[in-house]
Coordinates of C-alpha atoms in Angstrom, one line a residue:
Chain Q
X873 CA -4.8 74.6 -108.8
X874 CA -1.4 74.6 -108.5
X875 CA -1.1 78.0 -109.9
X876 CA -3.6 79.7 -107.3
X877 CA -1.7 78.3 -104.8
X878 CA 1.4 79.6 -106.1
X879 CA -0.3 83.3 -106.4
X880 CA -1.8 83.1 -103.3
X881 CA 1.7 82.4 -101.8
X882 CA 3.5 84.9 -103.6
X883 CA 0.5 87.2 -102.9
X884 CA 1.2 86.4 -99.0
X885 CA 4.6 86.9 -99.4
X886 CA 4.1 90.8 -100.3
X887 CA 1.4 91.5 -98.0
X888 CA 4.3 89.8 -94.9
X889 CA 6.0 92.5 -96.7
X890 CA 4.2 95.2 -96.7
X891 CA 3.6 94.9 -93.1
X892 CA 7.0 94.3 -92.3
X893 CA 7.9 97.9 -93.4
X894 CA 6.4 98.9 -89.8
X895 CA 7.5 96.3 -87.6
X896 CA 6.9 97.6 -84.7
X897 CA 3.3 98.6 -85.1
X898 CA 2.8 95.1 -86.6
X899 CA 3.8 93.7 -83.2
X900 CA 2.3 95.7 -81.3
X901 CA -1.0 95.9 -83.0
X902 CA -1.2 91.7 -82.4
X903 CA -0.9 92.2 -79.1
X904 CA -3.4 94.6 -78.6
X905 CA -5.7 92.7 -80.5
X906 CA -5.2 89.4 -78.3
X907 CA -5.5 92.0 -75.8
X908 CA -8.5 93.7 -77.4
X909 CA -10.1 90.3 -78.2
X910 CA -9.9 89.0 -74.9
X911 CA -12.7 91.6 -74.1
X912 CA -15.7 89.6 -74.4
X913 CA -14.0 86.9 -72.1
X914 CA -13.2 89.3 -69.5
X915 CA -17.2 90.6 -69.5
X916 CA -18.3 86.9 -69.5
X917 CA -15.9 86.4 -66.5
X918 CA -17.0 89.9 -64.5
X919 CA -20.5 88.7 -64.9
X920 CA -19.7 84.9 -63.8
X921 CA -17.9 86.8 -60.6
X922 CA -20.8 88.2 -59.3
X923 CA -22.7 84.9 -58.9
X924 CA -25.1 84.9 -62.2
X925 CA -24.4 82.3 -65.4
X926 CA -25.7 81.7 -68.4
X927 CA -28.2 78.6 -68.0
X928 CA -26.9 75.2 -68.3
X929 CA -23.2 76.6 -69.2
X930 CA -20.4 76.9 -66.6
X931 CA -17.7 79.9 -67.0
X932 CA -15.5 77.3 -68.6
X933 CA -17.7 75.7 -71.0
X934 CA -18.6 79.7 -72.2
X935 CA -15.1 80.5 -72.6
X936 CA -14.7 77.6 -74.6
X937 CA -17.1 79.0 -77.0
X938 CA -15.8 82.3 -77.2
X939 CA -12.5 81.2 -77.5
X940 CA -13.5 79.0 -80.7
X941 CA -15.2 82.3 -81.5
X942 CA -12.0 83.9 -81.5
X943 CA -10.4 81.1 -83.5
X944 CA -12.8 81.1 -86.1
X945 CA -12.7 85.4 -86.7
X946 CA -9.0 85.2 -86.6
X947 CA -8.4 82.2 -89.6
X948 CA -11.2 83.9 -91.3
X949 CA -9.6 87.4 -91.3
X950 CA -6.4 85.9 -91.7
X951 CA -7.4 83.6 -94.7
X952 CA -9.9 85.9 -96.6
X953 CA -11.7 88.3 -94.6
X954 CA -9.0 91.2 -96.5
X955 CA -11.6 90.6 -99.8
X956 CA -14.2 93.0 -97.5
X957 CA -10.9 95.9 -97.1
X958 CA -9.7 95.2 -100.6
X959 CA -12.7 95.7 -102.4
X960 CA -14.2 98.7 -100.4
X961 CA -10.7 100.7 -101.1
X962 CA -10.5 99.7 -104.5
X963 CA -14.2 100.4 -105.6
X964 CA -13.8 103.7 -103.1
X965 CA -10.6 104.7 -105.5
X966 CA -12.5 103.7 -108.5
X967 CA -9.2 101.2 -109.0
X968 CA -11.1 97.6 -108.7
X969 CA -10.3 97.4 -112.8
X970 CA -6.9 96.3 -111.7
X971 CA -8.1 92.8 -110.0
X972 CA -10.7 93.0 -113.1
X973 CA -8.1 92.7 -116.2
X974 CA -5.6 90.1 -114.1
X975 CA -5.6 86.7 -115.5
X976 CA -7.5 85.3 -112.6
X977 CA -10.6 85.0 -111.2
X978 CA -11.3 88.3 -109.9
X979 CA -13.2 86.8 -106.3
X980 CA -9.9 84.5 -105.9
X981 CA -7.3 87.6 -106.4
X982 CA -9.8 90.1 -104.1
X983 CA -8.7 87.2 -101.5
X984 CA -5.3 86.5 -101.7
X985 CA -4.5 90.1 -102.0
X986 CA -6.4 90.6 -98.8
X987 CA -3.7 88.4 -96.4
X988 CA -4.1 90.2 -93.3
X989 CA -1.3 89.2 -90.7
X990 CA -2.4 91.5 -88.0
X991 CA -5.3 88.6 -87.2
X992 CA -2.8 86.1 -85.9
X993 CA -3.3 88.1 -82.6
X994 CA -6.4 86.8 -82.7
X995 CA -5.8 83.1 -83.5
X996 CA -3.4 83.7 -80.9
X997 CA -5.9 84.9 -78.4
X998 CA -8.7 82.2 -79.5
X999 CA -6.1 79.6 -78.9
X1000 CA -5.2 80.5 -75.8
X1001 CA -8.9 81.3 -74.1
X1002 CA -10.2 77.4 -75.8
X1003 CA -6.7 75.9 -74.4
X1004 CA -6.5 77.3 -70.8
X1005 CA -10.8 76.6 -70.3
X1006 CA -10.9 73.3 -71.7
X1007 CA -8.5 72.3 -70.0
X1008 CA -10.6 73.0 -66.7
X1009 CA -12.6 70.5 -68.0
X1010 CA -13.4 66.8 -69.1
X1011 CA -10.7 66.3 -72.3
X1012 CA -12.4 65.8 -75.3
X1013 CA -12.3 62.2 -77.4
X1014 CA -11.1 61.8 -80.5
X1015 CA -14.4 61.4 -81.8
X1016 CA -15.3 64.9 -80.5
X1017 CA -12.3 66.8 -81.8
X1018 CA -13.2 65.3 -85.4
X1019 CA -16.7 66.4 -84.9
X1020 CA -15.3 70.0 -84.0
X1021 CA -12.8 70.0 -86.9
X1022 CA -16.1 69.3 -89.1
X1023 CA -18.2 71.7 -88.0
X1024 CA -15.5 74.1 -87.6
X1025 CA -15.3 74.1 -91.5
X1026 CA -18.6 75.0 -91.5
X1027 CA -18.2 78.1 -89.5
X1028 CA -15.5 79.1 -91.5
X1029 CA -17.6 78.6 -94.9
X1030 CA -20.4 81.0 -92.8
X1031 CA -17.8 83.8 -92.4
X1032 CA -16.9 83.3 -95.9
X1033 CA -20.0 83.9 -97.0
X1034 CA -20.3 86.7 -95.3
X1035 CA -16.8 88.3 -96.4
X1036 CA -18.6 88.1 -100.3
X1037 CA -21.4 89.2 -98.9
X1038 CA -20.1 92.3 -97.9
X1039 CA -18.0 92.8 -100.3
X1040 CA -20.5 92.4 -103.0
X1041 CA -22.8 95.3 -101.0
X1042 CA -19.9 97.6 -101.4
X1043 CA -20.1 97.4 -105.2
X1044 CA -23.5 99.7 -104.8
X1045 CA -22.7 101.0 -101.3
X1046 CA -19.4 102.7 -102.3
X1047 CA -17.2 103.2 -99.8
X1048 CA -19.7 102.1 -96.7
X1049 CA -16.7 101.4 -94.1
X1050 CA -19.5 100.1 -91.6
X1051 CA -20.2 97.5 -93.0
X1052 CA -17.7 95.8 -90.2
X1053 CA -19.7 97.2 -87.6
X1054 CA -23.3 95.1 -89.1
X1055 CA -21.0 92.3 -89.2
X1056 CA -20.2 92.7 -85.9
X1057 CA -23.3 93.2 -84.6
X1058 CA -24.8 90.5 -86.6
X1059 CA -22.3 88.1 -85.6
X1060 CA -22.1 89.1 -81.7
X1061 CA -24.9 86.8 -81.2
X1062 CA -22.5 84.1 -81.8
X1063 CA -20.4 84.7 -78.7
X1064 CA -23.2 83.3 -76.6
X1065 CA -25.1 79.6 -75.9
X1066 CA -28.1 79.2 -78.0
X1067 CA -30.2 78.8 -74.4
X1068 CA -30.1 82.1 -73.6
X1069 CA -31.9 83.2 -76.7
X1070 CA -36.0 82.8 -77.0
X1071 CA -37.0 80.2 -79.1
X1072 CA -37.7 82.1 -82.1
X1073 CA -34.1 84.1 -82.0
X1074 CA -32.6 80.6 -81.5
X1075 CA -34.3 79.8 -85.3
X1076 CA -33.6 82.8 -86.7
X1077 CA -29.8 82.0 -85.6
X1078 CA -29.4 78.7 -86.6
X1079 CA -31.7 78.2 -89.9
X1080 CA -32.2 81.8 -91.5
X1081 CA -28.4 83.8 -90.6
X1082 CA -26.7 80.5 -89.5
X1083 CA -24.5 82.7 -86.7
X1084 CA -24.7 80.1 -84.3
X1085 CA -22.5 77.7 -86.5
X1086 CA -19.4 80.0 -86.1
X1087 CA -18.9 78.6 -82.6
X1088 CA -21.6 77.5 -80.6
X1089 CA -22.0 73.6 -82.6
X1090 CA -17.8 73.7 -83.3
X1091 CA -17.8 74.4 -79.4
X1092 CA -21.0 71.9 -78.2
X1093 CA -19.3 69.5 -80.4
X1094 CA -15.7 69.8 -78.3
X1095 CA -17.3 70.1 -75.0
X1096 CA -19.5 66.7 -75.8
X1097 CA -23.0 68.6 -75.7
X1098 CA -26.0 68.0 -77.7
X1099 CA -25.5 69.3 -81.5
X1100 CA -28.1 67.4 -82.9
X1101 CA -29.4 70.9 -84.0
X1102 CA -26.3 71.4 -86.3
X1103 CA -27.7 68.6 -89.2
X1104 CA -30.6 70.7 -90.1
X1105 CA -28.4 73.5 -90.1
X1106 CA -25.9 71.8 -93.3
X1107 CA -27.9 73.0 -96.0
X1108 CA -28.5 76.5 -94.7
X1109 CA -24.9 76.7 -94.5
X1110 CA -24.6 75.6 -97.8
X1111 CA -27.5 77.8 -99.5
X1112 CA -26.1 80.9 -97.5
X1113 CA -22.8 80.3 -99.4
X1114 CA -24.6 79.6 -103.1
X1115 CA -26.7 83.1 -102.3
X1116 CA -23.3 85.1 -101.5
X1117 CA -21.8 83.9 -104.5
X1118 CA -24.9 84.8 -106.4
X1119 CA -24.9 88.2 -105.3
X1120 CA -21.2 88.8 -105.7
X1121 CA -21.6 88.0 -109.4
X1122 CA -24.5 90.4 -109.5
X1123 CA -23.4 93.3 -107.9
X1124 CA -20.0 92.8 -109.5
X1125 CA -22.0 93.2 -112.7
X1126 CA -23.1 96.4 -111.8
X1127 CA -19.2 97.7 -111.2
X1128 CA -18.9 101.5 -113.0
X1129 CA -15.4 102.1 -112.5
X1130 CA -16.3 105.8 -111.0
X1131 CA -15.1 105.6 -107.3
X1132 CA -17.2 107.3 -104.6
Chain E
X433 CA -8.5 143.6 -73.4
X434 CA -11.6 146.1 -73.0
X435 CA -15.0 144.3 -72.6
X436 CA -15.8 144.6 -76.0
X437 CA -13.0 143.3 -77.5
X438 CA -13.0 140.4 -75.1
X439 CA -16.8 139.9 -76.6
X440 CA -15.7 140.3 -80.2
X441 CA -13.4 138.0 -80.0
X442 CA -15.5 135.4 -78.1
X443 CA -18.4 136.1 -81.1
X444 CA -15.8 135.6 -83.7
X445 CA -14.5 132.5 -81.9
X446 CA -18.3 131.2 -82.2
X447 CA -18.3 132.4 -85.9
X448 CA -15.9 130.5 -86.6
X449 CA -17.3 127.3 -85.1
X450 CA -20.5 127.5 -86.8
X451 CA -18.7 127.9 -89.6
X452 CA -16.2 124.8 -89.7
X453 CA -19.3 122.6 -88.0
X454 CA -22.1 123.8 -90.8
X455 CA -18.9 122.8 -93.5
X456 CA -18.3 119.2 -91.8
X457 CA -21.8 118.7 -91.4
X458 CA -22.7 119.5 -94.9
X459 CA -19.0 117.1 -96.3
X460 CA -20.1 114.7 -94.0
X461 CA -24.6 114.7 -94.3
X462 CA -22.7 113.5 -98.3
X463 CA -22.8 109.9 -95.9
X464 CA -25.7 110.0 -94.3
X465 CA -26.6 106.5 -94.9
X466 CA -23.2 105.5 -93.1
X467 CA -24.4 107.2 -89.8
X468 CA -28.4 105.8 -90.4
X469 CA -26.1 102.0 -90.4
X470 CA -26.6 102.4 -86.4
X471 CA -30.0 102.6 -86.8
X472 CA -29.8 99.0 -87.3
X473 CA -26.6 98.1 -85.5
X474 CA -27.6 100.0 -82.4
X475 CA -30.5 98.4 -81.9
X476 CA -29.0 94.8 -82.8
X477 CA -26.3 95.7 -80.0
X478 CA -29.0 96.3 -77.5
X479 CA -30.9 92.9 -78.6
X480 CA -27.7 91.2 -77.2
X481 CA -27.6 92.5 -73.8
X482 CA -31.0 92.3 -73.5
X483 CA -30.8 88.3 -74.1
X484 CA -27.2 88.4 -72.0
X485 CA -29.3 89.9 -69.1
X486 CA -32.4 88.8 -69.2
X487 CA -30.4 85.1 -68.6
X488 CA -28.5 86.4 -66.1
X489 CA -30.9 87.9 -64.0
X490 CA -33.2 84.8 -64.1
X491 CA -32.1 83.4 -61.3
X492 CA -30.9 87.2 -59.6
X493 CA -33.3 89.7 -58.7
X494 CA -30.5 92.0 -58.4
X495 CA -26.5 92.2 -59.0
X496 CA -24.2 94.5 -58.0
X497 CA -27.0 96.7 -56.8
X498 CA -29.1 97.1 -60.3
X499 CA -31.8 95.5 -60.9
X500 CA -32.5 94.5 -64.5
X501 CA -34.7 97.5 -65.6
X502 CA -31.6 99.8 -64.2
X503 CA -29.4 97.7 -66.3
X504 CA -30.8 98.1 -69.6
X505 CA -31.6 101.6 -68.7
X506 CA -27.8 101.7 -67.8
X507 CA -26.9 100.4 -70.7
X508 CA -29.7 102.3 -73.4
X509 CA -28.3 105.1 -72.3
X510 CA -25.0 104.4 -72.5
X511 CA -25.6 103.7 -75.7
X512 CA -27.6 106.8 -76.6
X513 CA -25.2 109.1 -75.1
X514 CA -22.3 107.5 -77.2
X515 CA -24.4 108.9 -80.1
X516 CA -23.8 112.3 -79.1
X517 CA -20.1 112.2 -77.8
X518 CA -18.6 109.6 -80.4
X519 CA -15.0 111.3 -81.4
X520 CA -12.4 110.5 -84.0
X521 CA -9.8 113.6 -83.5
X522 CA -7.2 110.5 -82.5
X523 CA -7.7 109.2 -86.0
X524 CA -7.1 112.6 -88.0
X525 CA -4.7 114.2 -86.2
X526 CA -2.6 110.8 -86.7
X527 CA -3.7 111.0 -90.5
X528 CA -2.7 114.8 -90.7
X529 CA 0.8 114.0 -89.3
X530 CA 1.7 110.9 -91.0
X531 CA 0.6 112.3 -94.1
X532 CA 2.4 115.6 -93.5
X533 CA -1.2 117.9 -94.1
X534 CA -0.8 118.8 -90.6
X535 CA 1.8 121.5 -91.9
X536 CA -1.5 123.3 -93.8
X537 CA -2.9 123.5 -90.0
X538 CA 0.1 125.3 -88.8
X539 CA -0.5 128.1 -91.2
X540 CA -3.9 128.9 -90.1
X541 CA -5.0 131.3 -88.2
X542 CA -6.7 129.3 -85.7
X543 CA -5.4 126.0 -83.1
X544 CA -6.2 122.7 -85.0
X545 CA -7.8 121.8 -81.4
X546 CA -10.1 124.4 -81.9
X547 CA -10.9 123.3 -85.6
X548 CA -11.2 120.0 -84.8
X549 CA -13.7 120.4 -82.3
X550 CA -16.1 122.6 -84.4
X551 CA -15.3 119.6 -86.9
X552 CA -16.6 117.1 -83.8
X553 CA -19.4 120.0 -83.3
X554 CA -21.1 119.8 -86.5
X555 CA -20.0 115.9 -87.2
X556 CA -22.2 115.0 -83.9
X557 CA -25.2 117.3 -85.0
X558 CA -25.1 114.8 -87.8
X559 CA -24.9 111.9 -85.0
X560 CA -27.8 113.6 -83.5
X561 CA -30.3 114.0 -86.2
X562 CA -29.6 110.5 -87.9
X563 CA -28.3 108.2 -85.0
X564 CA -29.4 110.0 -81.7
X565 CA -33.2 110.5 -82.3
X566 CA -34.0 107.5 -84.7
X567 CA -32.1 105.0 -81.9
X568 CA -33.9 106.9 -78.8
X569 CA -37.4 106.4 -80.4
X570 CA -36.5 102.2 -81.4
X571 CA -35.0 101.9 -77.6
X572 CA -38.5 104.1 -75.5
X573 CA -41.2 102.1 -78.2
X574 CA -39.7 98.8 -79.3
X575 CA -37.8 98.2 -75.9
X576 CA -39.7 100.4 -73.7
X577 CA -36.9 101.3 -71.9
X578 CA -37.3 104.4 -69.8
X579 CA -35.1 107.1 -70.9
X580 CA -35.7 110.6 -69.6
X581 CA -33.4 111.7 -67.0
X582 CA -34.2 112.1 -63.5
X583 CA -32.3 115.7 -64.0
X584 CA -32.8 116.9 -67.4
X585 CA -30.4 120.1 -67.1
X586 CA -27.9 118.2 -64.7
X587 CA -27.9 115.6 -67.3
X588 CA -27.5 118.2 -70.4
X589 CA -24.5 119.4 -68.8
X590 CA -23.0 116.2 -67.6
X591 CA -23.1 115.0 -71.6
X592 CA -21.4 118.3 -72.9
X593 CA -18.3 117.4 -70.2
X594 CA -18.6 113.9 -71.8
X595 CA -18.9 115.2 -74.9
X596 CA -15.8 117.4 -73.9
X597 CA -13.9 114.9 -71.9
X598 CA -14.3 112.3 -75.0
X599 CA -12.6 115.0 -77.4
X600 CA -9.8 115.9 -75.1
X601 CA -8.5 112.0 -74.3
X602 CA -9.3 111.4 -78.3
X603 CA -7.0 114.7 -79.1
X604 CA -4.2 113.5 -76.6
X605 CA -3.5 110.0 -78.5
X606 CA -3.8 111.3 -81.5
X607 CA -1.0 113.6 -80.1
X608 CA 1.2 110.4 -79.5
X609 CA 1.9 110.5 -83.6
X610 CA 4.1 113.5 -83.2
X611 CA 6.5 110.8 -81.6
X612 CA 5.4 107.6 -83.0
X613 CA 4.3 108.6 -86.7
X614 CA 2.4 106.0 -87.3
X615 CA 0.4 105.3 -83.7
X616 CA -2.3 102.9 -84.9
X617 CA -1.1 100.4 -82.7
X618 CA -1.4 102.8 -79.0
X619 CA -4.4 104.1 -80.6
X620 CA -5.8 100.7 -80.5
X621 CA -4.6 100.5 -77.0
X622 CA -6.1 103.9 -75.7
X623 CA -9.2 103.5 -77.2
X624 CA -9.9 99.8 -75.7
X625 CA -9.1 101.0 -72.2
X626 CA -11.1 104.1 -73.1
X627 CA -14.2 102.0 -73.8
X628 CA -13.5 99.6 -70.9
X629 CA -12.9 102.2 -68.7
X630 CA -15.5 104.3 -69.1
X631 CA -18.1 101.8 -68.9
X632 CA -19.2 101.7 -72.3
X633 CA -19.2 98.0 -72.1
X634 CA -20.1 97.2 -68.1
X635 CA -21.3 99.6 -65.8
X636 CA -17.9 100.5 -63.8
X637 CA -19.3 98.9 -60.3
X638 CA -18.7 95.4 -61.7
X639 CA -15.1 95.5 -61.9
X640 CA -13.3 94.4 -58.5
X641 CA -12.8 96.6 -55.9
X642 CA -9.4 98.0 -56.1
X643 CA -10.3 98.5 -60.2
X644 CA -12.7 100.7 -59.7
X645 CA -10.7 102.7 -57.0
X646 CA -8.2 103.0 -60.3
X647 CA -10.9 104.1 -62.4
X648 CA -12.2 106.7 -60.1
X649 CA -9.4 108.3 -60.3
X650 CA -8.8 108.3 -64.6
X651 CA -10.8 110.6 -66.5
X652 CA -12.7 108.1 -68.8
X653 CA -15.2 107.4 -66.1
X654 CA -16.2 111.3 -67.4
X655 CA -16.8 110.2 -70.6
X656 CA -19.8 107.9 -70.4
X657 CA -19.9 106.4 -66.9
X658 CA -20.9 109.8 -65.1
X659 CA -23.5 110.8 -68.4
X660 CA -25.1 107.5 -68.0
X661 CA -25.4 107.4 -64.2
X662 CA -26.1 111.4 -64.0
X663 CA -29.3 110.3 -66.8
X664 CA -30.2 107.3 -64.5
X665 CA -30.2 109.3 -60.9
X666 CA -27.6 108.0 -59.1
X667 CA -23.6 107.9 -58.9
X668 CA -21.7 105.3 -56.7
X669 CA -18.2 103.9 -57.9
X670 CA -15.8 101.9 -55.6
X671 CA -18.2 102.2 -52.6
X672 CA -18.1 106.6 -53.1
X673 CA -22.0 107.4 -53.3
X674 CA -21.9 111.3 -54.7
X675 CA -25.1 113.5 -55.4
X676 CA -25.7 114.4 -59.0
X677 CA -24.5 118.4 -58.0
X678 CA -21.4 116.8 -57.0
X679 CA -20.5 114.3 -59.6
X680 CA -20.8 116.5 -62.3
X681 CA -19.2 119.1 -60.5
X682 CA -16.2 117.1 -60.2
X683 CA -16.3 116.2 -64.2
X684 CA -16.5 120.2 -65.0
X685 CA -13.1 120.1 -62.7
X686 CA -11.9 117.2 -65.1
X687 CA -12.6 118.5 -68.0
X688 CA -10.9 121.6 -67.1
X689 CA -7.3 119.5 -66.3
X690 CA -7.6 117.4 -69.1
X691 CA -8.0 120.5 -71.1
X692 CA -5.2 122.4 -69.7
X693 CA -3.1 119.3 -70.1
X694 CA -4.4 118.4 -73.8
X695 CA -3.3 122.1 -74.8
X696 CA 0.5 121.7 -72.6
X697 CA 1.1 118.5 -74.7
X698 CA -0.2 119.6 -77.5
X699 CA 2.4 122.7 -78.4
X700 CA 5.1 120.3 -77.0
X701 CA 4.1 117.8 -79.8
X702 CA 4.0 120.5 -82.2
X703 CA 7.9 121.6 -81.9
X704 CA 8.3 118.0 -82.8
X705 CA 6.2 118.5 -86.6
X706 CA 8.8 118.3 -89.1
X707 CA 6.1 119.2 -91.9
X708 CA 7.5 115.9 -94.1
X709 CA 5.3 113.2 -92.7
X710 CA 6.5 109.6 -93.2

């Protein structure tokens, strides 16, 4: 263990880096994605001005969620999302051999090579947008923040499973850069309460493609509401990440070395 | 220049065109199944604002002057017409430069603007056949959204400006590498307040008052705000109401600045090229 986290930190070190070598783009490329991520708060808060909400959620309580939106994508590209990137260049290049003969297990090396330190814009931003609105509101208990930090782990095990999940796809689909945007689109769901989807999208959410746990539960959970709908949701979490894994190892299996 | 030397050159201009959009749509019809990926994503998109609205408007009957049928036509076609005018020139020019391949380009005997638009010409008959037409059909039979324009041939022409308008603002960040080599950063920047500001993500007439008195005035509004409204019947931005004649006579006057300008800046980037990249 104490050797992963030693290559992980070493494997930090160079991506810093790397970066580094373009400073000022670095910088100005968090900015604009704090600036860029603040966009789904600023719709949220054009539609608020006109009058209309989103049922039983004030413009506060919403921001809350989108900022713990925000939070979650920006630890998750931070931390690991890089494996998608890494593996879609390498397999493009035909040069994934490379994490292949390392000494290492080839899904923990995809990740720590994958550091991306652009995303602190976006912790940045997702800090800032759950800061500024819940503190509009009623402060959370201790009890609640626990609750968050709990379920938060659970979003961030849902994104994982995502990130193999789309990096095993691009073992077969070589070189589908896309694959971001059905994230996206997938995910975008997960920017809004549950109560404004029908009851059947509210299933398919929670229990089948678990998007709501990225922030609706870790932000029900801070804001006090009811998350009783989270428990059932443990074991999906769970499953989703065993069947990610299981299709990594497969389509990693099917690897040919030929690029695309 | 006789008449028919002016036409022979204008029918070799085309030539060459069809020539450099037939070769990008055949490199690029190689990745077919990336453009079909909006089959699904499109749609998926759409599902979002239709919940987002559909809550909204539960308790409104109307906001901001649309009802909610105008809003998800407002917003299908938005969509639809992104299809058709979707533009990376920022994104290869910057390659081009920073790489140093831009130097190949200077020896041809053609502008790169010009080849990069037959490149967007043949790149977005691709969009059309595998985005375009299977999206339209999901969004007039699963969504039953109404889709025709009012104006068919007012419309037609107010998506070629769009389509023209989009390539022009794309071509003039990825003119910013010149001076910045590696421009990722402003074309991050350009390209959010291009989206924002051309109503990609909210029809323009939400945005407070004085906003939208600043966006009348910038040329993104040309690129999807003025398709999408010129397809749905009517124009109004910061309290102007304007005929369809005159909306989309006033993009063709846009379209022709922004050109003009896109060509000035352009050649002044251009004595800038080193040919070494970075």
């Amino acid at each position: 263990m104490t050797r992963l986290i030693k290559i992980y930190l070493v494997s930090l070190k160079n991506s810093f880096a790397a970066r580094m070598a373009y400073r000022g783009d670095f910088f100005l490329c968090c900015v604009l994605i704090l600036v860029s991520e603040m966009l789904v708060p600023l719709l949220t808060m054009l539609i608020y001005s006109t009058g209309a909400s989103f049922p039983g959620w004030n413009l506060a309580e919403v921001m809350v969620l989108q900022g713990v939106f925000m939070l979650a994508r920006g630890t998750a590209n931070l931390l690991f999302f890089g494996i998608v990137y890494n593996t879609l260049s390498h397999v493009r290049e035909g040069t994934y051999d490379l994490f292949m003969i390392k000494p290492v297990s080839v899904l923990f090396i995809s990740i720590a090579s994958g550091f991306e330190p652009d995303s602190i814009g976006t912790i940045a931003g997702g800090l800032l947008v759950t800061a500024v609105s819940a503190g509009q509101l009623q402060p959370p208990d201790g009890a609640d923040i626990l609750r968050f930090l709990l379920i938060f782990a659970f979003s961030l095990l849902i994104l994982f499973s995502f990130a193999v999940l789309m990096s095993a796809t691009v073992f077969k689909w070589v070189g589908n850069s896309r694959i971001y945007e059905i994230f996206d689109s997938i995910t975008s769901f997960g920017n809004y309460p549950l109560t404004i989807f029908g009851r059947t999208f509210r299933i398919i959410i929670s229990y089948i493609i678990p998007v709501s746990v990225i922030a609706f539960y870790p932000a029900s959970a801070l804001l006090g509401k009811d998350i009783s709908g989270f428990v059932p949701a443990i074991p999906v979490c769970v499953l989703f990440l065993i069947l990610s894994l299981g299709v990594w190892k497969l389509m990693l299996s099917k690897y040919t070395s030929a690029g695309g | 220049m006789s008449r028919p030397e002016a036409a022979e050159k204008v029918i070799k201009q085309i030539r060459v065109m069809k020539a450099v959009a037939f070769a990008t749509y055949k490199e690029w019809a190689a990745y077919r199944t990336h453009a079909m990926v909006s089959i699904f994503v499109g749609p998926v998109y759409f599902l979002v604002q239709y919940f987002i609205w559909n809550a909204v408007y539960a308790a409104k009957g109307s906001i901001n002057g649309l009802t909610l049928e105008q809003m998800m036509r407002y917003f299908g076609t938005a969509a639809l017409i992104n299809y058709l005018i979707m533009d990376f020139a920022d994104w290869n020019l910057q390659m081009l430069i920073h790489t140093g391949k831009y130097l190949t380009y200077m020896l041809r005997p053609m502008s790169h603007i010009y080849f990069a638009l037959s490149q967007k010409v043949g790149h977005r008959i691709l969009g059309f056949i595998f985005e375009f037409v299977p999206v339209f059909l999901i969004f007039a039979f699963v969504f039953r959204i109404p889709l025709i324009p009012a104006n068919i041939g007012y419309a037609a022409v107010s998506v070629l400006l769009g389509f023209m308008m989009m390539f022009l603002v794309d071509y003039c960040v990825g003119v910013t590498a010149f001076w910045l080599t590696r421009a990722s950063g402003i074309r991050r920047m350009f390209l959010l307040l291009r989206d924002i500001c051309s109503g990609v993500y909210l029809p323009l007439s939400f945005f407070p008052g004085t906003v939208q008195k600043v966006m009348f005035v910038l040329p993104f509004q040309f690129i999807s705000y003025v398709p999408a409204r010129v397809c749905t019947g009517t124009y109004e931005l910061a309290g102007i109401v304007l005929g369809i004649p005159q909306i989309v006579g006033i993009q063709a006057l846009a379209v022709a600045a922004m050109l003009l300008f896109t060509v000035l800046f352009s050649r002044l980037g251009n004595r800038r090229f080193t040919g070494v990249g970075a």
